[in-house]
């Protein structure tokens, strides 16, 4: 993809916490790791040489264990955190060179954020919270209210406009958080573990709300999670962080089929591969002459059902109406079997 | 060995000279600038006298209605309103109405000025650790130094009268509102502020839209304490011309009039209870939004 289609470009981004972070960049570039940097120099390595291009109108998931730097990374996009070194380009514009005014304008119009702990204003009602981003832009209250009302309705909170956040359940509070972020019509949505504080049923609920909205709005969403099921469900692309470095980046299919190392393998070891892997990414090249037809985007679980109940044990894989490959039961079984990652053997990655 | 048994004091002569030098310097300063400084505080005195005159000129039934109305607005409790009415009726019946109005004027004006000065100072302290480091020890001194000590320079500069009394009250009463404004703002949760930042809030939008509203319960506790401390200074203020309920108390102390002292003392207590309960109830109502079915 060319640069033009990239909404957010992160280049050689470093973040080091401590009293003299600039001086530490060289040490990190020289290969010093997070524990050593902390022990020898008392600085915390937040992010190390992050390069990531995020395409427009897609959902980019960022994953990693606790402390791997996810929150730090997402806060660089709207510059809530200043990097120690590196570049942050959004829509071709350098966020780091913006002055205070430009930056405020950028945060008001370009990128809005949803927080793990909701971070609603406790002294304002649901309606006022949803309209917050608009009132910050000095839009008159009545207009702000009517514009945000649409989003309150969309996230299913009609009737709760005059409640205070403390009177709502966690799931409902995060709906307010989502409405508040959507109300400014920003093209970029930054979601830092937005659903992590919710229990599983409510979480699935919220994922559905978000996916429905995305189908219609096509925002550029940067979504942080440490839950792989969530990542696979909503991500068009997944980047995996570990101790501040990016260890792998790619489509969900790539990550499940070809984990870069044991850290990533560990992440994906418990998922139901049959429900994630698609026929298109496990087929062999030559389609058979005859057989049942399968869309390339069919998941393996369904494909295997088709193969089992069909007389011919090899299927024709079709993408955009063209025959692109063949799929046998053996392909399926191979793909379903767990791979151990590229670095075979020991799983002592820590 | 006398070094260990007797403290090596400064020579008597030099000590006397030092004190003399300080006194004469300050006296010269007063002589030269006294009038100017007095003129500076004149508007303050005029404002206080104007307010006092209004309280005294308003017929007492109307004043009692106003007090009851304020009690209702603050506390929304009929008990408070009835209690206020009874307290003021008794005060009037025991012939302390005028002194009470004078004291009420003094305490109200002092409180309003403390709020007007104290909240901005508290906001500045919350904004910068350096300002906090400078102001905190000043507040500590203001709160611990015996009030009689700062009465001396105040009286030297301004003489006896309403203005020095008001200033003495304010020096004593302003620290809590400053401290609690600072504390309240510093206690505002970082994640809510981060959310405000992420939507592009300016410094003013942050301050007036998030920090001050969320600090209000603390700020209000500060206002409440400031009122209480202003009332506590009423008797000392009377020493330097504050008049009001403190004057008869002083007279009672000097002449051993038990009843006079107790009656006026009770009037001060009644004022304190009313101010305290009403402002606390109001402070609580400000936090209504914190209550909810799901804790917080
Ligand atoms: N202000 C700070 N000062 C010092 N170290 C920090 C600071 N903020 C973050 N860190 C460190 O940076 C690392 C990354 O933190 P970050 O909050 O980005 O992790 P995370 O991936 O979001 O974790 P979690 O899943 O727990 O939210 C951690 O080691 C953390 O201790
Ligand atoms: Mg985090």
XYZ file of C-alpha atoms and ligand atoms in Angstrom:
678
model
C 0.000 0.000 0.000
C 1.228 3.509 -0.705
C 1.791 6.128 1.956
C -1.371 7.988 1.002
C -3.662 5.254 2.216
C -1.915 5.063 5.549
C -3.836 6.974 8.188
C -1.288 6.691 10.942
C 2.405 6.087 10.470
C 4.629 5.379 13.416
C 8.332 5.522 12.634
C 11.264 4.492 14.829
C 9.364 5.431 17.958
C 11.200 5.217 21.278
C 9.876 6.035 24.719
C 12.040 5.813 27.791
C 10.856 6.888 31.239
C 13.354 8.404 33.624
C 15.393 11.481 34.417
C 17.550 11.553 31.299
C 15.763 9.502 28.649
C 17.453 11.010 25.571
C 20.827 9.697 26.671
C 19.388 6.199 27.014
C 18.186 5.914 23.417
C 21.662 5.035 22.189
C 22.062 2.357 24.831
C 18.767 0.805 23.792
C 19.743 1.030 20.128
C 22.941 -0.725 21.112
C 20.849 -3.671 22.232
C 20.307 -3.070 25.931
C 17.109 -4.730 27.127
C 14.409 -3.552 29.481
C 15.630 -5.307 32.671
C 19.247 -4.249 32.156
C 18.304 -0.638 31.476
C 16.315 -0.535 34.693
C 19.000 -2.197 36.754
C 22.025 -0.294 35.451
C 20.568 3.126 34.697
C 17.272 3.345 36.534
C 15.277 4.076 33.377
C 12.175 2.206 32.246
C 12.025 1.147 28.621
C 8.496 1.996 27.485
C 8.736 1.516 23.726
C 11.591 0.426 21.510
C 11.882 1.180 17.823
C 8.213 0.831 16.954
C 7.361 0.971 13.251
C 3.742 0.559 12.308
C 1.634 1.739 9.402
C -2.054 1.799 10.133
C -4.330 1.826 7.083
C -7.394 4.059 6.953
C -10.846 2.687 7.734
C -9.518 -0.518 9.253
C -9.342 -1.894 12.774
C -5.762 -2.149 14.000
C -5.436 -4.215 17.148
C -2.443 -3.844 19.444
C -1.858 -6.771 21.789
C 0.553 -7.669 24.505
C 0.839 -8.689 28.119
C 0.442 -6.223 30.954
C 3.315 -3.764 30.981
C 4.295 -4.398 27.369
C 3.679 -0.759 26.443
C 0.246 -0.821 24.803
C -1.177 2.173 26.656
C 2.058 4.052 26.164
C 1.939 3.449 22.420
C -1.673 4.491 21.881
C -1.115 7.695 23.884
C 1.597 8.713 21.465
C -0.903 8.873 18.623
C -2.696 11.887 20.110
C 0.464 12.940 21.931
C -0.823 12.540 25.455
C 2.710 11.196 25.869
C 5.742 12.790 24.208
C 8.105 10.290 22.586
C 11.794 10.229 23.397
C 12.627 9.746 19.740
C 10.823 8.930 16.512
C 8.047 10.199 14.290
C 4.262 10.128 14.408
C 2.526 11.007 11.172
C -1.253 11.210 10.950
C -2.810 11.955 7.558
C 0.615 13.006 6.348
C 0.914 15.542 9.149
C 3.629 15.399 11.773
C 1.841 15.324 15.125
C 5.039 15.987 17.052
C 5.712 19.321 15.383
C 2.257 20.715 16.137
C 2.038 23.687 18.497
C -0.412 23.728 21.406
C -3.231 25.151 19.319
C -2.821 22.741 16.419
C -2.581 19.852 18.830
C -5.808 20.848 20.587
C -7.507 21.161 17.227
C -6.149 17.734 16.242
C -7.513 16.167 19.425
C -10.877 17.894 19.007
C -11.456 16.963 15.368
C -9.171 14.110 14.307
C -8.859 11.542 17.052
C -11.064 10.699 19.987
C -10.416 8.218 22.734
C -12.266 5.570 24.755
C -10.740 4.581 28.084
C -10.468 1.318 29.989
C -11.857 2.846 33.165
C -14.405 4.908 31.220
C -13.074 8.234 32.628
C -16.484 9.912 32.445
C -17.083 13.222 34.176
C -18.877 12.147 37.363
C -20.565 15.522 37.879
C -22.180 15.558 34.459
C -25.150 13.601 33.181
C -25.027 11.005 30.419
C -26.219 13.608 27.908
C -23.627 16.146 29.042
C -20.879 13.540 28.986
C -21.761 12.430 25.479
C -21.728 16.066 24.350
C -18.445 16.808 26.142
C -16.192 16.736 23.083
C -18.559 19.097 21.295
C -18.869 21.564 24.170
C -15.063 21.654 24.329
C -15.196 22.882 20.731
C -17.375 25.756 21.976
C -20.397 24.492 20.069
C -23.536 25.941 21.720
C -25.041 23.570 24.288
C -28.325 23.003 22.486
C -26.616 22.053 19.233
C -24.073 19.887 21.041
C -26.879 18.092 22.859
C -28.894 17.399 19.750
C -25.846 16.177 17.850
C -24.770 13.831 20.633
C -28.331 12.570 21.187
C -28.019 10.587 17.957
C -25.056 8.691 19.399
C -26.743 8.125 22.734
C -29.534 6.464 20.783
C -27.089 4.482 18.635
C -25.308 2.963 21.630
C -28.661 2.084 23.196
C -28.844 4.524 26.063
C -32.050 6.353 25.157
C -33.918 7.206 28.308
C -30.806 7.487 30.469
C -29.841 10.987 29.332
C -30.348 12.539 32.753
C -28.634 9.824 34.785
C -25.245 10.370 36.335
C -22.416 7.923 35.508
C -22.396 6.523 39.063
C -25.988 5.412 38.536
C -25.080 3.204 35.556
C -23.547 -0.254 35.250
C -20.047 -0.614 33.830
C -21.324 -1.664 30.416
C -23.640 1.306 30.253
C -20.880 3.660 31.344
C -18.681 2.448 28.526
C -21.537 3.015 26.087
C -21.433 6.621 27.246
C -17.671 6.604 26.683
C -18.238 5.293 23.160
C -20.976 7.844 22.450
C -18.715 10.630 23.695
C -15.931 9.514 21.370
C -18.230 9.111 18.368
C -20.006 12.418 18.843
C -17.065 14.486 17.641
C -17.097 12.663 14.278
C -13.352 12.130 14.533
C -11.973 9.805 11.866
C -9.682 8.037 14.286
C -10.918 6.163 17.296
C -8.374 5.245 19.962
C -9.606 2.514 22.280
C -7.386 1.531 25.198
C -8.706 -1.775 26.538
C -12.121 -0.237 26.126
C -13.963 -3.456 26.936
C -11.513 -5.133 29.313
C -13.277 -3.991 32.472
C -16.570 -5.549 31.386
C -17.733 -9.068 32.073
C -17.704 -11.518 29.122
C -21.367 -11.270 28.050
C -21.411 -7.477 28.169
C -18.074 -7.448 26.420
C -19.389 -9.487 23.487
C -22.340 -7.129 23.454
C -20.107 -4.095 23.179
C -17.995 -5.746 20.484
C -21.166 -6.227 18.480
C -22.161 -2.601 18.986
C -18.741 -1.572 17.781
C -18.655 -3.901 14.778
C -22.126 -2.735 13.707
C -21.032 0.870 13.939
C -17.813 0.184 12.077
C -19.671 -1.458 9.187
C -21.430 1.840 8.696
C -18.849 4.429 9.743
C -15.548 2.934 8.549
C -13.405 4.734 11.058
C -9.758 4.071 11.587
C -9.836 2.245 14.890
C -6.815 1.507 17.002
C -7.917 -1.029 19.542
C -5.878 -2.279 22.440
C -6.608 -5.553 24.130
C -4.846 -8.383 25.869
C -7.597 -10.803 24.878
C -6.800 -12.731 21.707
C -10.403 -13.767 21.049
C -11.362 -10.114 21.052
C -8.404 -9.255 18.816
C -9.323 -11.955 16.281
C -12.950 -11.003 16.335
C -12.562 -7.321 15.560
C -9.068 -6.847 14.155
C -8.243 -6.439 10.484
C -4.627 -6.269 11.569
C -2.870 -7.242 14.738
C 0.413 -5.962 16.162
C 1.944 -7.739 19.121
C 4.086 -5.941 21.687
C 6.459 -7.470 24.186
C 8.536 -5.486 26.661
C 8.139 -2.393 24.529
C 9.161 -3.974 21.224
C 6.921 -5.060 18.395
C 7.438 -8.765 17.856
C 4.964 -9.379 15.062
C 2.481 -7.568 12.907
C 0.048 -8.938 10.383
C -3.442 -10.200 9.646
C -5.065 -12.532 12.175
C -4.532 -15.412 9.718
C -0.815 -14.730 9.448
C -0.387 -14.540 13.160
C -2.234 -17.753 13.863
C -0.570 -19.692 11.036
C 2.922 -18.314 11.441
C 3.649 -16.975 14.927
C 6.973 -15.127 14.985
C 8.212 -16.589 18.252
C 7.239 -18.489 21.383
C 5.765 -15.390 22.980
C 3.274 -15.161 20.133
C 2.702 -18.938 20.069
C 1.839 -18.738 23.722
C -0.718 -16.087 22.987
C -2.479 -18.145 20.358
C -2.186 -21.575 21.931
C -5.664 -21.675 23.440
C -7.720 -20.348 20.570
C -10.107 -22.451 18.540
C -8.159 -22.540 15.270
C -11.062 -24.054 13.372
C -13.099 -20.970 14.021
C -10.358 -18.503 13.157
C -8.470 -19.913 10.195
C -9.987 -19.343 6.800
C -9.948 -21.679 3.851
C -8.074 -19.110 1.765
C -5.040 -19.179 4.008
C -4.633 -22.973 4.284
C -5.610 -24.258 0.813
C -3.219 -25.765 -1.724
C -2.691 -24.142 -5.111
C -4.324 -26.516 -7.588
C -8.129 -26.754 -7.549
C -9.586 -30.220 -8.240
C -11.618 -30.800 -11.380
C -14.756 -31.574 -9.463
C -15.927 -31.050 -5.913
C -17.982 -28.815 -3.619
C -17.259 -25.083 -3.832
C -16.106 -23.078 -0.823
C -15.640 -19.320 -0.406
C -12.072 -18.399 0.544
C -13.327 -16.630 3.644
C -15.070 -19.742 5.044
C -13.639 -20.822 8.359
C -12.144 -24.296 8.638
C -14.817 -25.603 10.989
C -17.502 -25.088 8.353
C -15.262 -26.256 5.534
C -14.624 -29.545 7.305
C -18.359 -30.109 7.727
C -18.787 -29.622 4.012
C -15.927 -32.010 3.211
C -17.219 -34.662 5.607
C -20.703 -34.675 4.154
C -19.570 -34.449 0.520
C -18.811 -37.476 -1.696
C -15.734 -35.892 -3.241
C -13.190 -35.300 -0.441
C -11.591 -32.254 -2.043
C -13.209 -28.829 -2.383
C -12.770 -26.022 -4.912
C -11.856 -22.730 -3.216
C -13.463 -19.682 -4.801
C -12.560 -16.042 -4.335
C -14.490 -13.300 -6.171
C -16.068 -15.974 -8.365
C -12.671 -17.357 -9.479
C -11.266 -20.745 -8.650
C -8.118 -20.059 -6.639
C -7.210 -23.371 -5.053
C -8.196 -26.669 -3.562
C -8.817 -27.871 -0.040
C -8.504 -31.410 1.222
C -9.267 -32.849 4.650
C -5.526 -33.234 5.127
C -4.967 -29.503 4.620
C -7.512 -28.854 7.288
C -6.099 -31.260 9.826
C -2.556 -29.951 9.290
C -3.668 -26.397 9.833
C -5.660 -27.312 12.899
C -2.667 -29.000 14.511
C -0.834 -26.565 16.740
C 2.413 -25.207 15.364
C 5.170 -24.522 17.834
C 6.378 -21.243 16.369
C 9.398 -20.656 14.208
C 11.907 -21.177 16.945
C 11.108 -24.825 17.559
C 11.775 -26.325 20.938
C 12.114 -24.464 24.188
C 9.353 -22.135 25.264
C 11.539 -20.145 27.658
C 11.129 -16.791 25.996
C 11.296 -14.645 29.074
C 32.586 24.248 81.805
C 29.969 26.977 81.984
C 29.495 26.413 78.264
C 27.399 23.365 79.012
C 25.373 24.695 81.904
C 24.600 28.111 80.588
C 23.413 28.785 77.062
C 25.780 31.088 75.201
C 23.317 33.951 74.837
C 23.728 36.976 72.664
C 25.195 39.905 74.549
C 22.503 41.832 76.377
C 23.516 45.122 74.757
C 23.467 43.800 71.194
C 20.197 42.004 71.765
C 18.585 45.203 72.970
C 20.039 47.084 70.018
C 18.766 44.490 67.602
C 15.229 44.697 68.957
C 15.404 48.458 69.004
C 16.623 48.537 65.423
C 13.760 46.324 64.265
C 11.189 48.359 66.155
C 12.465 51.713 64.964
C 12.768 50.553 61.371
C 9.195 49.337 61.388
C 8.028 52.457 63.196
C 9.724 54.667 60.620
C 8.162 52.609 57.882
C 4.752 53.065 59.511
C 5.240 56.756 59.956
C 6.190 57.202 56.359
C 3.673 54.859 54.753
C 0.973 54.540 57.385
C -1.418 56.933 55.732
C -0.910 55.448 52.314
C -1.537 51.935 53.601
C -4.552 53.069 55.557
C -5.937 54.676 52.407
C -5.285 51.406 50.598
C -7.528 49.554 53.029
C -10.213 52.237 53.108
C -12.371 50.626 50.400
C -12.331 47.446 52.471
C -13.514 49.310 55.534
C -16.144 51.190 53.521
C -17.452 47.951 52.079
C -17.705 46.384 55.514
C -19.428 49.435 56.999
C -21.839 49.594 54.059
C -22.813 45.971 54.478
C -23.112 46.363 58.241
C -25.384 49.379 57.749
C -27.679 47.404 55.466
C -27.992 44.606 58.014
C -28.758 47.079 60.780
C -31.150 49.198 58.727
C -33.280 46.270 57.563
C -36.220 45.695 59.966
C -35.609 42.636 62.121
C -38.582 40.548 60.911
C -37.337 40.882 57.360
C -33.795 39.970 58.423
C -35.079 36.848 60.168
C -37.023 35.920 57.026
C -33.871 36.373 54.961
C -31.812 34.229 57.348
C -34.487 31.514 57.274
C -34.605 31.722 53.477
C -30.824 31.259 53.271
C -30.991 28.357 55.711
C -33.624 26.721 53.484
C -31.629 27.299 50.291
C -28.536 25.835 51.900
C -29.902 22.866 53.754
C -33.408 22.166 52.377
C -34.360 21.155 55.903
C -37.286 22.531 57.883
C -35.529 21.731 61.139
C -32.685 24.059 60.198
C -35.123 26.813 59.252
C -37.061 26.570 62.504
C -33.842 26.404 64.532
C -32.513 29.501 62.783
C -35.714 31.423 63.471
C -35.719 30.494 67.166
C -32.028 31.357 67.572
C -32.423 34.833 66.066
C -35.645 35.507 68.003
C -33.877 34.674 71.265
C -30.857 36.797 70.304
C -33.154 39.742 69.668
C -35.169 39.140 72.833
C -31.985 39.224 74.938
C -31.015 42.549 73.346
C -28.068 41.319 71.295
C -29.541 42.006 67.851
C -27.267 44.888 66.902
C -24.044 43.254 68.053
C -25.059 40.081 66.263
C -25.643 41.968 63.010
C -22.238 43.654 63.339
C -20.561 40.294 63.877
C -22.513 38.694 61.025
C -21.374 41.496 58.725
C -17.753 41.062 59.785
C -17.787 37.273 59.369
C -19.610 37.416 56.009
C -17.292 40.030 54.534
C -14.210 38.226 55.839
C -15.458 34.923 54.379
C -16.255 36.435 50.982
C -12.818 38.053 50.817
C -11.102 34.857 51.943
C -12.880 32.946 49.178
C -12.073 35.612 46.592
C -8.379 35.515 47.492
C -8.039 31.946 48.751
C -9.445 29.996 45.792
C -7.180 31.593 43.160
C -4.175 31.082 45.445
C -5.173 27.443 45.956
C -5.548 26.985 42.188
C -2.078 28.432 41.638
C -0.655 26.090 44.283
C -2.257 23.090 42.641
C -0.831 24.103 39.296
C 2.782 24.342 40.362
C 4.796 22.437 42.942
C 7.103 25.419 43.334
C 4.276 27.770 44.276
C 3.029 25.140 46.685
C 6.465 24.914 48.274
C 6.494 28.687 48.808
C 2.953 29.096 50.101
C 2.646 26.082 52.393
C 5.113 27.396 55.033
C 3.424 30.810 54.942
C 0.097 29.111 55.680
C 1.737 27.093 58.462
C 2.970 30.323 60.055
C -0.408 31.998 59.686
C -2.093 29.094 61.425
C 0.369 28.596 64.282
C 1.619 32.044 65.193
C -0.397 33.363 68.172
C -2.869 35.915 66.830
C -1.716 38.519 69.343
C 1.680 38.579 67.631
C 0.366 39.682 64.283
C -2.038 42.087 65.931
C 0.987 44.249 66.832
C 2.177 45.155 63.307
C -1.415 45.368 62.048
C -2.315 47.864 64.763
C 0.929 49.782 64.257
C 0.160 50.151 60.579
C -3.578 50.700 60.651
C -4.421 51.715 64.186
C -7.566 50.538 65.931
C -10.688 50.080 63.839
C -12.714 47.982 61.435
C -10.031 47.509 58.783
C -7.321 46.070 61.084
C -9.920 43.857 62.761
C -11.043 42.520 59.386
C -7.444 41.857 58.364
C -6.688 40.049 61.609
C -9.739 37.845 61.053
C -8.713 37.124 57.468
C -5.126 36.205 58.353
C -6.503 33.643 60.751
C -9.317 32.355 58.546
C -7.823 32.146 55.042
C -5.473 29.117 55.325
C -8.146 26.360 55.217
C -9.757 27.581 52.019
C -6.347 27.832 50.314
C -5.215 24.433 51.543
C -8.407 22.596 50.681
C -8.692 24.175 47.231
C -5.148 23.008 46.506
C -5.803 19.559 47.929
C -9.159 19.185 46.185
C -7.691 19.988 42.787
C -4.710 17.723 43.306
C -7.024 14.858 44.241
C -9.020 15.004 40.992
C -8.542 11.614 39.306
C -5.843 11.641 36.660
C -7.896 9.540 34.240
C -10.721 12.074 34.053
C -8.210 14.839 33.376
C -6.576 12.696 30.722
C -9.968 12.256 29.078
C -10.460 16.035 29.075
C -7.011 16.446 27.498
C -7.711 13.796 24.896
C -10.731 15.764 23.693
C -8.601 18.891 23.369
C -9.658 20.825 26.469
C -7.782 24.084 27.034
C -6.321 25.022 30.419
C -9.430 27.024 31.314
C -11.808 24.296 30.162
C -9.887 21.841 32.294
C -9.906 24.110 35.320
C -13.511 25.289 35.239
C -15.058 22.237 33.606
C -13.291 19.454 35.465
C -10.912 20.396 38.262
C -12.945 22.953 40.197
C -16.280 21.104 39.901
C -14.674 17.867 41.078
C -12.796 19.676 43.854
C -15.957 21.424 45.053
C -16.668 19.138 48.022
C -13.181 19.860 49.347
C -13.385 23.540 48.496
C -16.651 23.641 50.354
C -15.157 22.000 53.406
C -12.580 24.800 53.243
C -15.280 27.472 53.108
C -16.963 25.902 56.102
C -13.732 25.897 58.110
C -12.964 29.457 57.074
C -16.342 30.599 58.416
C -15.767 28.775 61.688
C -12.325 30.293 62.135
C -13.601 33.777 61.338
C -16.203 33.354 64.071
C -13.540 32.139 66.474
C -11.656 35.394 65.944
C -14.617 37.608 66.846
C -13.501 38.248 70.443
C -9.876 38.935 69.544
C -10.969 41.191 66.700
C -13.031 43.157 69.214
C -9.762 43.967 71.007
C -8.630 46.087 68.078
C -11.917 47.677 67.129
C -13.885 44.892 65.537
C -16.885 45.588 67.822
C -19.892 43.260 67.589
C -20.486 40.360 69.989
C -16.827 40.305 71.041
C -16.983 43.701 72.782
C -19.488 42.734 75.501
C -17.546 39.504 76.036
C -14.380 41.504 76.697
C -16.287 43.825 79.017
C -17.664 40.818 80.855
C -14.155 39.386 81.311
C -12.824 42.683 82.654
C -15.700 43.207 85.102
C -16.607 39.622 85.933
C -20.142 39.904 84.510
C -20.941 36.202 84.190
C -24.393 36.531 82.627
C -23.303 39.094 80.025
C -20.398 36.881 78.999
C -22.501 33.723 78.760
C -25.335 35.359 76.793
C -23.021 36.844 74.183
C -20.956 33.689 74.079
C -24.104 31.675 73.399
C -25.022 34.059 70.585
C -21.637 33.387 68.953
C -22.183 29.643 69.377
C -25.655 29.925 67.814
C -24.222 31.757 64.800
C -21.473 29.146 64.467
C -23.911 26.241 64.554
C -26.202 27.826 61.978
C -23.356 28.740 59.596
C -21.773 25.325 60.026
C -24.861 23.175 59.536
C -26.173 25.165 56.597
C -22.845 25.251 54.757
C -22.207 21.566 55.440
C -25.629 20.557 54.210
C -25.044 22.624 51.102
C -21.654 20.988 50.592
C -23.251 17.555 50.845
C -25.886 18.415 48.290
C -23.120 19.365 45.876
C -22.026 15.730 45.915
C -25.400 14.270 44.982
C -24.042 12.890 41.728
C -21.601 10.706 43.648
C -24.401 8.625 45.008
C -25.535 5.828 42.815
C -26.603 2.228 42.815
C -23.119 1.026 41.985
C -20.900 2.475 44.634
C -17.976 4.669 43.478
N 4.894 7.538 33.722
C 5.652 6.438 33.756
N 6.822 6.439 34.418
C 7.616 5.345 34.448
N 7.307 4.192 33.847
C 6.158 4.111 33.172
C 5.255 5.227 33.093
N 4.187 4.872 32.369
C 4.398 3.588 32.018
N 5.568 3.127 32.494
C 6.149 1.785 32.292
O 6.093 1.496 30.920
C 5.759 0.147 30.707
C 4.553 0.050 29.803
O 3.396 0.510 30.481
P 1.959 0.535 29.810
O 1.030 1.170 30.768
O 2.057 1.121 28.465
O 1.630 -1.021 29.693
P 0.325 -1.727 29.130
O 0.775 -2.618 28.049
O -0.713 -0.734 28.809
O -0.103 -2.601 30.371
P -1.587 -2.933 30.922
O -2.100 -4.079 30.127
O -1.322 -3.319 32.347
O -2.409 -1.699 30.798
C 5.550 -0.462 32.074
O 6.737 -1.152 32.422
C 5.360 0.711 32.982
O 5.869 0.449 34.255
Mg -2.669 -0.218 29.620
